[in-house]
Amino acid sequence: MSLERLLRGQGGSWLTASGPAADVVVSSRVRLARNLRRHPFPPRLTPAEAQRVVDEVRGALARLGPGPGGRLELVELQALTPLERQVLVERHLISPQHAASELPAALAVDEREGLSLMVNEEEHLRLQSLAPGLQLQAAWEAADRLDDALAEQLDFAFDERLGYLTTCPSNTGTGLRVSAMMHLPALVHSNQAGDLASALARVGVVVRGIYGEGSKAHGNLFQVSNQITLGRSEGELLESLEAVVRQLVERERGARELLYREHRVELEDRVGRAYGILTHAYAISSEEALALLSTLRLGVDLQLLPQVRPEVCNELMVAVGAAGVQYRAGRPLEPAERDVRRAAMIRERLASRQAPRAPRGEA
Amino acid sequence: MLCQRCGERPATVHVTRIVNGVKTEIHLCPACAESSEMALFAPSPFSIHNLLGGLLHPQPEAGRAQAELRCPACGTTYEEFARTSFLGCETCYTAFAPQLEPLLRRIQGADRHRGKRPVAPGRREQAAAGGTAPAPDGASAGESLAELRRQLDEAVRQEEYERAALLRDRIRALEGRDPAGRGAG
Ligand SMILES: [Zn+2]
Ligand SMILES: [Zn+2]
């Protein structure tokens, strides 16, 4: 896949709003931390050694057959502008930390953006597998297969007692981070989210707002993930997180039902207003857009807005970021100009009767 | 008290956190508290790094001896590790083993890996020859009996009996004998 297509595209196959429990779980993600033997870990790499790590990984990928989502194509971050890197952050393909890397670093990604690999982030390798909806097991199986295929080519730092050796001891052991991106508007609306998060912290589950630089969870989107990586098998870690996610799904659905039953007029009013603003605004900040898209998505899930398709909400939630808007414009923009472009993009996308995702980039 | 994150400004934000029954106090200055990755929920407001930073700070008495520890392979000192929570290379795990193992027990609640293992070299050749060798049910991928027996021999030779016991159990499981029925000790 060309870089151009990756950057201009409408996002990965994990945005399709399909899969089990897709009304609450946007996507399932599995990350595996791996390091190569006989190379210092990333914080200790010199530029030359970092480049050798990138080259070794490139060589290993070249010997790998294509997976279900096509071949993993490697892009060196040094070849990208800061804006292009930021687009990849907004698409959840690299982390902000990875985008800021001054050492040789790379991203490898398949065509569906289901499997990807960060090279020289906090660890030498971070395999990532994404699937739409609640499909932690499927995401794990894909990551596991890629991990095995890579282990046949690369020598991973591994210890019999401690498992996979990682830069940060919080990843040691399985190196496995399982997470679900959840849309929890009704739990936030009914002020239950805080209590749940503190209860979850006690059982080793971390809840973070995503998109937020600060404390706020823009768009009511949360990343729910395991904190512990050592002492339990991958299967146990997956199962326990899945159990927590299922409970959250039930709670969110319960809260939505209650909202629908007892505050129907208020709810319909909010959804209608959100749709009105999104389809008619001429300038909108990413923060406001995310908040309104969250309300819109809730309305879609409660079947209050038959004219809007859920995957359009998902795509827009990813596309409204500052970098994406500027990349589409083809140049850096002042914030005020960005807000105008963003509003236009949202109006167009919502007015287009939501034809199925076009295979090519936008016009 | 100084901020645990920047070590410069006085700490005025104090958070108590309980993870797996382990109580941790975090002390930050207002600037670091503001800029740290605040999750939106007060009870778990800090990322694992900040939490680790707090746990890793050498105790004043033990500090001097620990600060002089240095990894022979990459040159990382224990003091640097305590400050950044980053290890420099795989050998750091050996160099800092006495400090690292209690730390892992505190942050992870365990100090023994129970997950998968990298594909063994034996299987690499099979894979290269186009063969498939699915792991037996319940075993990690690539875990072959021959490889495990080799490791068991090595563990016994090096008098690592705990590891040997684990390997023995894994071999029995692979051979279809249930190690669970025998009790742990
Ligand atoms: Zn500070
Ligand atoms: Zn080292």
PDB file of C-alpha atoms in Angstrom, chain A residues 90-186:
ATOM      1  CA  GLU A  90      -4.692  10.204  14.922  1.00  0.00           C
ATOM      2  CA  ARG A  91      -5.246   6.956  13.042  1.00  0.00           C
ATOM      3  CA  HIS A  92      -3.986   5.025  16.104  1.00  0.00           C
ATOM      4  CA  LEU A  93      -1.143   3.484  14.084  1.00  0.00           C
ATOM      5  CA  ILE A  94       1.695   5.044  16.069  1.00  0.00           C
ATOM      6  CA  SER A  95       1.886   6.630  19.512  1.00  0.00           C
ATOM      7  CA  PRO A  96       2.625  10.319  20.113  1.00  0.00           C
ATOM      8  CA  GLN A  97       5.910   9.206  21.678  1.00  0.00           C
ATOM      9  CA  HIS A  98       6.808   7.242  18.553  1.00  0.00           C
ATOM     10  CA  ALA A  99       5.945  10.199  16.325  1.00  0.00           C
ATOM     11  CA  ALA A 100       8.356  12.337  18.336  1.00  0.00           C
ATOM     12  CA  SER A 101      11.238   9.869  17.966  1.00  0.00           C
ATOM     13  CA  GLU A 102      14.518  11.431  16.895  1.00  0.00           C
ATOM     14  CA  LEU A 103      16.179   8.078  16.312  1.00  0.00           C
ATOM     15  CA  PRO A 104      15.565   5.950  13.226  1.00  0.00           C
ATOM     16  CA  ALA A 105      12.140   4.406  13.794  1.00  0.00           C
ATOM     17  CA  ALA A 106       9.508   2.825  11.585  1.00  0.00           C
ATOM     18  CA  LEU A 107       5.930   1.741  11.185  1.00  0.00           C
ATOM     19  CA  ALA A 108       4.917  -1.383   9.320  1.00  0.00           C
ATOM     20  CA  VAL A 109       1.254  -1.805   8.485  1.00  0.00           C
ATOM     21  CA  ASP A 110      -0.913  -4.057   6.339  1.00  0.00           C
ATOM     22  CA  GLU A 111      -3.522  -2.838   3.888  1.00  0.00           C
ATOM     23  CA  ARG A 112      -6.494  -3.227   6.190  1.00  0.00           C
ATOM     24  CA  GLU A 113      -4.633  -1.477   8.999  1.00  0.00           C
ATOM     25  CA  GLY A 114      -5.496  -4.500  11.110  1.00  0.00           C
ATOM     26  CA  LEU A 115      -1.923  -5.522  11.869  1.00  0.00           C
ATOM     27  CA  SER A 116       0.874  -3.095  12.462  1.00  0.00           C
ATOM     28  CA  LEU A 117       4.289  -2.897  14.006  1.00  0.00           C
ATOM     29  CA  MET A 118       5.999   0.044  15.677  1.00  0.00           C
ATOM     30  CA  VAL A 119       9.778  -0.211  15.489  1.00  0.00           C
ATOM     31  CA  ASN A 120      11.917   1.606  18.078  1.00  0.00           C
ATOM     32  CA  GLU A 121       9.127   3.049  20.125  1.00  0.00           C
ATOM     33  CA  GLU A 122       9.507   2.324  23.843  1.00  0.00           C
ATOM     34  CA  GLU A 123      10.429  -1.251  22.891  1.00  0.00           C
ATOM     35  CA  HIS A 124      12.187  -2.451  19.739  1.00  0.00           C
ATOM     36  CA  LEU A 125       8.929  -3.912  18.496  1.00  0.00           C
ATOM     37  CA  ARG A 126       5.347  -3.293  19.383  1.00  0.00           C
ATOM     38  CA  LEU A 127       3.018  -5.537  17.433  1.00  0.00           C
ATOM     39  CA  GLN A 128      -0.505  -4.219  17.228  1.00  0.00           C
ATOM     40  CA  SER A 129      -3.618  -6.034  16.107  1.00  0.00           C
ATOM     41  CA  LEU A 130      -6.936  -4.212  15.751  1.00  0.00           C
ATOM     42  CA  ALA A 131     -10.404  -5.600  15.119  1.00  0.00           C
ATOM     43  CA  PRO A 132     -13.811  -3.889  15.052  1.00  0.00           C
ATOM     44  CA  GLY A 133     -16.192  -4.472  17.958  1.00  0.00           C
ATOM     45  CA  LEU A 134     -15.518  -6.821  20.839  1.00  0.00           C
ATOM     46  CA  GLN A 135     -13.158  -9.360  19.277  1.00  0.00           C
ATOM     47  CA  LEU A 136     -10.274  -9.596  21.693  1.00  0.00           C
ATOM     48  CA  GLN A 137      -9.716 -13.271  20.932  1.00  0.00           C
ATOM     49  CA  ALA A 138      -9.560 -12.686  17.181  1.00  0.00           C
ATOM     50  CA  ALA A 139      -7.229  -9.725  17.659  1.00  0.00           C
ATOM     51  CA  TRP A 140      -5.020 -11.895  19.866  1.00  0.00           C
ATOM     52  CA  GLU A 141      -4.901 -14.747  17.381  1.00  0.00           C
ATOM     53  CA  ALA A 142      -3.737 -12.428  14.622  1.00  0.00           C
ATOM     54  CA  ALA A 143      -1.070 -10.864  16.861  1.00  0.00           C
ATOM     55  CA  ASP A 144       0.038 -14.306  18.055  1.00  0.00           C
ATOM     56  CA  ARG A 145       0.483 -15.556  14.476  1.00  0.00           C
ATOM     57  CA  LEU A 146       2.496 -12.491  13.505  1.00  0.00           C
ATOM     58  CA  ASP A 147       4.586 -12.878  16.673  1.00  0.00           C
ATOM     59  CA  ASP A 148       5.349 -16.521  15.826  1.00  0.00           C
ATOM     60  CA  ALA A 149       6.205 -15.665  12.251  1.00  0.00           C
ATOM     61  CA  LEU A 150       8.563 -12.912  13.404  1.00  0.00           C
ATOM     62  CA  ALA A 151      10.141 -15.155  16.050  1.00  0.00           C
ATOM     63  CA  GLU A 152      11.159 -17.491  13.252  1.00  0.00           C
ATOM     64  CA  GLN A 153      13.148 -14.626  11.727  1.00  0.00           C
ATOM     65  CA  LEU A 154      14.276 -12.562  14.693  1.00  0.00           C
ATOM     66  CA  ASP A 155      15.883 -13.504  17.989  1.00  0.00           C
ATOM     67  CA  PHE A 156      13.674 -12.100  20.769  1.00  0.00           C
ATOM     68  CA  ALA A 157      15.074 -11.254  24.209  1.00  0.00           C
ATOM     69  CA  PHE A 158      13.451 -13.887  26.415  1.00  0.00           C
ATOM     70  CA  ASP A 159      14.158 -15.323  29.840  1.00  0.00           C
ATOM     71  CA  GLU A 160      12.775 -18.624  31.120  1.00  0.00           C
ATOM     72  CA  ARG A 161      11.674 -17.123  34.402  1.00  0.00           C
ATOM     73  CA  LEU A 162      10.754 -13.554  33.475  1.00  0.00           C
ATOM     74  CA  GLY A 163       9.435 -14.099  29.980  1.00  0.00           C
ATOM     75  CA  TYR A 164       9.904 -11.446  27.301  1.00  0.00           C
ATOM     76  CA  LEU A 165      12.425  -8.868  28.493  1.00  0.00           C
ATOM     77  CA  THR A 166      11.279  -5.313  27.998  1.00  0.00           C
ATOM     78  CA  THR A 167      12.553  -1.794  28.460  1.00  0.00           C
ATOM     79  CA  CYS A 168       9.917  -0.978  31.017  1.00  0.00           C
ATOM     80  CA  PRO A 169       9.320  -3.574  33.763  1.00  0.00           C
ATOM     81  CA  SER A 170       5.599  -2.853  33.463  1.00  0.00           C
ATOM     82  CA  ASN A 171       5.650  -4.837  30.173  1.00  0.00           C
ATOM     83  CA  THR A 172       7.842  -7.726  31.323  1.00  0.00           C
ATOM     84  CA  GLY A 173       6.497 -11.267  31.040  1.00  0.00           C
ATOM     85  CA  THR A 174       3.965 -11.666  28.274  1.00  0.00           C
ATOM     86  CA  GLY A 175       4.511  -8.105  27.035  1.00  0.00           C
ATOM     87  CA  LEU A 176       0.791  -8.240  26.354  1.00  0.00           C
ATOM     88  CA  ARG A 177      -1.515  -5.247  26.534  1.00  0.00           C
ATOM     89  CA  VAL A 178      -5.107  -6.121  25.702  1.00  0.00           C
ATOM     90  CA  SER A 179      -7.529  -3.266  25.343  1.00  0.00           C
ATOM     91  CA  ALA A 180     -10.944  -2.273  24.142  1.00  0.00           C
ATOM     92  CA  MET A 181     -11.901   1.179  22.938  1.00  0.00           C
ATOM     93  CA  MET A 182     -15.310   1.756  24.441  1.00  0.00           C
ATOM     94  CA  HIS A 183     -17.932   4.426  23.820  1.00  0.00           C
ATOM     95  CA  LEU A 184     -19.615   5.036  27.180  1.00  0.00           C
ATOM     96  CA  PRO A 185     -21.824   8.124  26.835  1.00  0.00           C
ATOM     97  CA  ALA A 186     -24.654   6.913  29.069  1.00  0.00           C
TER      98      ALA A 186
END
